[in-house]
Amino acid sequence: MTELTSMMNIGKEMAKKLDSVGIGSMEELAHLGAEQAFLRLKARYPNICLVHLYVLEGAVSNLEFNCLPESRKRELKEFNDFLKK
């Protein structure tokens, strides 16, 4: 299994948080996807925000989070906004 910190955008702190919610490898994060990983994180860390969701998507997509396509950012924002309701 590959270390989370070897993924784009994932530093030690984010890797620690992911591990605390049962996501301990690159393969596990890729299998779950950004949205499901975000839901797990949000349940444990209610203050995480949209940027964290972008970071997760960037990690899964192997892109810098600020280079995500605008259409994908819009989808992720809608997902995040839906969670706030």
PDB file of C-alpha atoms in Angstrom:
ATOM      1  CA  MET A   1       0.000   0.000   0.000  1.00  0.00           C
ATOM      2  CA  THR A   2       1.244   3.441  -0.917  1.00  0.00           C
ATOM      3  CA  GLU A   3       1.682   6.247   1.610  1.00  0.00           C
ATOM      4  CA  LEU A   4      -0.914   9.001   1.485  1.00  0.00           C
ATOM      5  CA  THR A   5       1.793  11.664   1.600  1.00  0.00           C
ATOM      6  CA  SER A   6       3.068  10.458  -1.771  1.00  0.00           C
ATOM      7  CA  MET A   7      -0.152  11.819  -3.305  1.00  0.00           C
ATOM      8  CA  MET A   8      -0.509  15.306  -4.702  1.00  0.00           C
ATOM      9  CA  ASN A   9      -1.753  17.821  -2.070  1.00  0.00           C
ATOM     10  CA  ILE A  10      -1.580  15.400   0.889  1.00  0.00           C
ATOM     11  CA  GLY A  11       0.746  16.520   3.655  1.00  0.00           C
ATOM     12  CA  LYS A  12       1.414  14.941   7.018  1.00  0.00           C
ATOM     13  CA  GLU A  13      -1.515  16.647   8.751  1.00  0.00           C
ATOM     14  CA  MET A  14      -4.080  15.635   6.135  1.00  0.00           C
ATOM     15  CA  ALA A  15      -2.647  12.104   6.064  1.00  0.00           C
ATOM     16  CA  LYS A  16      -3.075  11.931   9.858  1.00  0.00           C
ATOM     17  CA  LYS A  17      -6.695  13.055   9.599  1.00  0.00           C
ATOM     18  CA  LEU A  18      -7.435  10.584   6.826  1.00  0.00           C
ATOM     19  CA  ASP A  19      -5.841   7.778   8.795  1.00  0.00           C
ATOM     20  CA  SER A  20      -7.991   8.677  11.816  1.00  0.00           C
ATOM     21  CA  VAL A  21     -11.128   8.029   9.748  1.00  0.00           C
ATOM     22  CA  GLY A  22      -9.914   4.704   8.362  1.00  0.00           C
ATOM     23  CA  ILE A  23      -8.245   5.854   5.157  1.00  0.00           C
ATOM     24  CA  GLY A  24      -4.629   4.819   5.456  1.00  0.00           C
ATOM     25  CA  SER A  25      -3.359   4.467   1.916  1.00  0.00           C
ATOM     26  CA  MET A  26      -3.441   6.001  -1.525  1.00  0.00           C
ATOM     27  CA  GLU A  27      -5.404   3.006  -2.784  1.00  0.00           C
ATOM     28  CA  GLU A  28      -8.087   3.407  -0.105  1.00  0.00           C
ATOM     29  CA  LEU A  29      -8.508   7.108  -0.865  1.00  0.00           C
ATOM     30  CA  ALA A  30      -8.675   6.469  -4.607  1.00  0.00           C
ATOM     31  CA  HIS A  31     -11.242   3.694  -4.086  1.00  0.00           C
ATOM     32  CA  LEU A  32     -13.470   5.858  -1.868  1.00  0.00           C
ATOM     33  CA  GLY A  33     -13.160   9.024  -3.910  1.00  0.00           C
ATOM     34  CA  ALA A  34     -13.022  12.604  -2.725  1.00  0.00           C
ATOM     35  CA  GLU A  35     -16.672  12.977  -1.724  1.00  0.00           C
ATOM     36  CA  GLN A  36     -16.833   9.855   0.455  1.00  0.00           C
ATOM     37  CA  ALA A  37     -13.504  10.664   2.088  1.00  0.00           C
ATOM     38  CA  PHE A  38     -14.753  14.199   2.744  1.00  0.00           C
ATOM     39  CA  LEU A  39     -17.923  12.845   4.382  1.00  0.00           C
ATOM     40  CA  ARG A  40     -15.837  10.739   6.752  1.00  0.00           C
ATOM     41  CA  LEU A  41     -13.592  13.683   7.578  1.00  0.00           C
ATOM     42  CA  LYS A  42     -16.542  16.049   8.037  1.00  0.00           C
ATOM     43  CA  ALA A  43     -18.136  13.667  10.554  1.00  0.00           C
ATOM     44  CA  ARG A  44     -15.005  13.731  12.705  1.00  0.00           C
ATOM     45  CA  TYR A  45     -13.719  17.229  11.921  1.00  0.00           C
ATOM     46  CA  PRO A  46     -16.793  19.456  11.397  1.00  0.00           C
ATOM     47  CA  ASN A  47     -14.675  22.527  10.619  1.00  0.00           C
ATOM     48  CA  ILE A  48     -13.122  21.178   7.429  1.00  0.00           C
ATOM     49  CA  CYS A  49     -14.192  23.186   4.418  1.00  0.00           C
ATOM     50  CA  LEU A  50     -14.554  23.212   0.656  1.00  0.00           C
ATOM     51  CA  VAL A  51     -10.809  23.648   0.147  1.00  0.00           C
ATOM     52  CA  HIS A  52     -10.262  20.279   1.846  1.00  0.00           C
ATOM     53  CA  LEU A  53     -12.666  18.722  -0.640  1.00  0.00           C
ATOM     54  CA  TYR A  54     -10.678  20.279  -3.492  1.00  0.00           C
ATOM     55  CA  VAL A  55      -7.464  18.934  -1.944  1.00  0.00           C
ATOM     56  CA  LEU A  56      -8.922  15.425  -1.808  1.00  0.00           C
ATOM     57  CA  GLU A  57     -10.153  15.611  -5.397  1.00  0.00           C
ATOM     58  CA  GLY A  58      -6.746  16.867  -6.493  1.00  0.00           C
ATOM     59  CA  ALA A  59      -5.090  13.958  -4.707  1.00  0.00           C
ATOM     60  CA  VAL A  60      -7.383  11.428  -6.374  1.00  0.00           C
ATOM     61  CA  SER A  61      -6.975  13.123  -9.776  1.00  0.00           C
ATOM     62  CA  ASN A  62      -3.220  13.724  -9.371  1.00  0.00           C
ATOM     63  CA  LEU A  63      -3.635  17.470  -9.863  1.00  0.00           C
ATOM     64  CA  GLU A  64      -2.744  20.496  -7.794  1.00  0.00           C
ATOM     65  CA  PHE A  65      -6.031  21.355  -6.101  1.00  0.00           C
ATOM     66  CA  ASN A  66      -6.049  24.840  -7.621  1.00  0.00           C
ATOM     67  CA  CYS A  67      -5.752  23.323 -11.111  1.00  0.00           C
ATOM     68  CA  LEU A  68      -8.982  21.340 -10.969  1.00  0.00           C
ATOM     69  CA  PRO A  69     -11.298  22.022 -13.896  1.00  0.00           C
ATOM     70  CA  GLU A  70     -13.877  24.714 -13.137  1.00  0.00           C
ATOM     71  CA  SER A  71     -16.705  22.286 -13.917  1.00  0.00           C
ATOM     72  CA  ARG A  72     -15.425  19.843 -11.275  1.00  0.00           C
ATOM     73  CA  LYS A  73     -14.957  22.628  -8.743  1.00  0.00           C
ATOM     74  CA  ARG A  74     -18.576  23.626  -9.340  1.00  0.00           C
ATOM     75  CA  GLU A  75     -19.764  20.040  -8.743  1.00  0.00           C
ATOM     76  CA  LEU A  76     -17.751  19.806  -5.541  1.00  0.00           C
ATOM     77  CA  LYS A  77     -19.067  23.159  -4.333  1.00  0.00           C
ATOM     78  CA  GLU A  78     -22.641  22.002  -4.958  1.00  0.00           C
ATOM     79  CA  PHE A  79     -21.897  18.818  -2.991  1.00  0.00           C
ATOM     80  CA  ASN A  80     -20.457  20.855  -0.110  1.00  0.00           C
ATOM     81  CA  ASP A  81     -23.384  23.292  -0.168  1.00  0.00           C
ATOM     82  CA  PHE A  82     -25.848  20.368  -0.094  1.00  0.00           C
ATOM     83  CA  LEU A  83     -24.175  19.072   3.091  1.00  0.00           C
ATOM     84  CA  LYS A  84     -24.818  22.406   4.805  1.00  0.00           C
ATOM     85  CA  LYS A  85     -28.607  22.116   4.405  1.00  0.00           C
TER      86      LYS A  85
END
